Amino acid sequence: MAGVVVVIVRMMPDSADEDLGKIREESERVLTKEGGMNISFEEKPVAFGLRAVFAKFAFPEDKGTDLIEDILGKIKGVSSVDIEDYRRAFG
């Protein structure tokens, strides 16, 4: 039986002009479709007006990180996806 992991992902937009709200909405949609739960978002400044979107969520462990990077990397306006933290959830 596979467990549940907690994942934090950083998504970098293509430019400072990207609509981060649309990136968050599409991220939530695709993550939920793949089994993501308790999804929350935070934006953090990177440099020169560019802000990164961080998504924190629970995800089925058996699906792996490749799927997460793949589905989030296909979102319009996202230039890169990095897994910042990945750990098994207890409780």
Short mmCIF file of C-alpha atoms in Angstrom, two decimals:
data_model
loop_
_atom_site.label_atom_id
_atom_site.label_comp_id
_atom_site.label_asym_id
_atom_site.label_seq_id
_atom_site.Cartn_x
_atom_site.Cartn_y
_atom_site.Cartn_z
CA MET A 1 0.00 0.00 0.00
CA ALA A 2 1.44 3.35 -1.07
CA GLY A 3 1.57 6.23 1.34
CA VAL A 4 0.99 9.93 0.99
CA VAL A 5 3.79 12.45 0.61
CA VAL A 6 3.89 16.18 1.20
CA VAL A 7 5.47 18.05 -1.68
CA ILE A 8 6.61 21.65 -2.08
CA VAL A 9 7.21 22.69 -5.69
CA ARG A 10 8.65 25.95 -7.04
CA MET A 11 7.31 27.08 -10.40
CA MET A 12 9.16 29.85 -12.19
CA PRO A 13 7.15 31.90 -14.68
CA ASP A 14 8.40 32.69 -18.18
CA SER A 15 8.53 36.40 -17.33
CA ALA A 16 7.59 38.94 -14.67
CA ASP A 17 4.49 39.74 -16.75
CA GLU A 18 2.91 36.27 -16.45
CA ASP A 19 -0.45 36.04 -14.69
CA LEU A 20 0.44 34.08 -11.55
CA GLY A 21 -3.24 33.69 -10.70
CA LYS A 22 -3.78 31.65 -13.87
CA ILE A 23 -0.72 29.55 -13.10
CA ARG A 24 -2.10 28.83 -9.61
CA GLU A 25 -5.57 27.96 -10.98
CA GLU A 26 -4.22 25.59 -13.64
CA SER A 27 -1.79 24.02 -11.16
CA GLU A 28 -4.60 23.30 -8.74
CA ARG A 29 -6.71 21.80 -11.52
CA VAL A 30 -4.04 19.41 -12.82
CA LEU A 31 -2.80 18.42 -9.36
CA THR A 32 -6.33 17.66 -8.15
CA LYS A 33 -6.97 15.58 -11.28
CA GLU A 34 -3.88 13.46 -10.47
CA GLY A 35 -4.78 12.98 -6.80
CA GLY A 36 -3.29 16.08 -5.16
CA MET A 37 -4.96 17.12 -1.90
CA ASN A 38 -4.86 20.12 0.47
CA ILE A 39 -3.22 22.33 -2.14
CA SER A 40 -1.99 25.76 -1.07
CA PHE A 41 0.08 28.42 -2.83
CA GLU A 42 2.54 31.11 -1.90
CA GLU A 43 4.35 33.66 -4.05
CA LYS A 44 7.88 34.74 -3.24
CA PRO A 45 10.03 37.39 -4.91
CA VAL A 46 13.05 36.07 -6.80
CA ALA A 47 14.75 39.04 -8.51
CA PHE A 48 14.04 42.10 -10.63
CA GLY A 49 10.26 41.91 -10.18
CA LEU A 50 10.08 38.18 -10.91
CA ARG A 51 8.04 36.13 -8.44
CA ALA A 52 7.99 32.34 -8.07
CA VAL A 53 4.86 30.35 -7.25
CA PHE A 54 5.29 27.71 -4.55
CA ALA A 55 2.69 24.94 -4.32
CA LYS A 56 2.41 22.77 -1.21
CA PHE A 57 0.21 19.68 -1.36
CA ALA A 58 -0.29 16.05 -0.39
CA PHE A 59 0.18 13.54 -3.21
CA PRO A 60 0.03 9.75 -3.63
CA GLU A 61 3.56 8.43 -3.11
CA ASP A 62 3.31 5.83 -5.85
CA LYS A 63 2.85 8.46 -8.58
CA GLY A 64 6.36 9.91 -8.09
CA THR A 65 7.98 13.26 -8.76
CA ASP A 66 8.38 12.83 -12.52
CA LEU A 67 4.62 13.07 -12.98
CA ILE A 68 4.46 16.24 -10.86
CA GLU A 69 7.24 17.94 -12.81
CA ASP A 70 5.71 16.85 -16.12
CA ILE A 71 2.15 18.06 -15.51
CA LEU A 72 3.18 21.37 -13.94
CA GLY A 73 5.86 21.99 -16.57
CA LYS A 74 3.22 21.87 -19.32
CA ILE A 75 1.27 24.80 -17.86
CA LYS A 76 1.30 27.87 -20.10
CA GLY A 77 3.59 30.52 -18.63
CA VAL A 78 5.69 28.15 -16.50
CA SER A 79 9.35 28.03 -17.53
CA SER A 80 10.66 25.60 -14.89
CA VAL A 81 9.47 23.34 -12.08
CA ASP A 82 11.66 22.29 -9.15
CA ILE A 83 10.80 19.98 -6.27
CA GLU A 84 11.85 21.93 -3.16
CA ASP A 85 10.76 19.37 -0.55
CA TYR A 86 9.38 15.83 -0.64
CA ARG A 87 8.61 13.82 2.49
CA ARG A 88 6.29 11.11 3.65
CA ALA A 89 3.22 12.32 5.53
CA PHE A 90 2.32 10.72 8.85
CA GLY A 91 -0.85 10.91 10.80
#
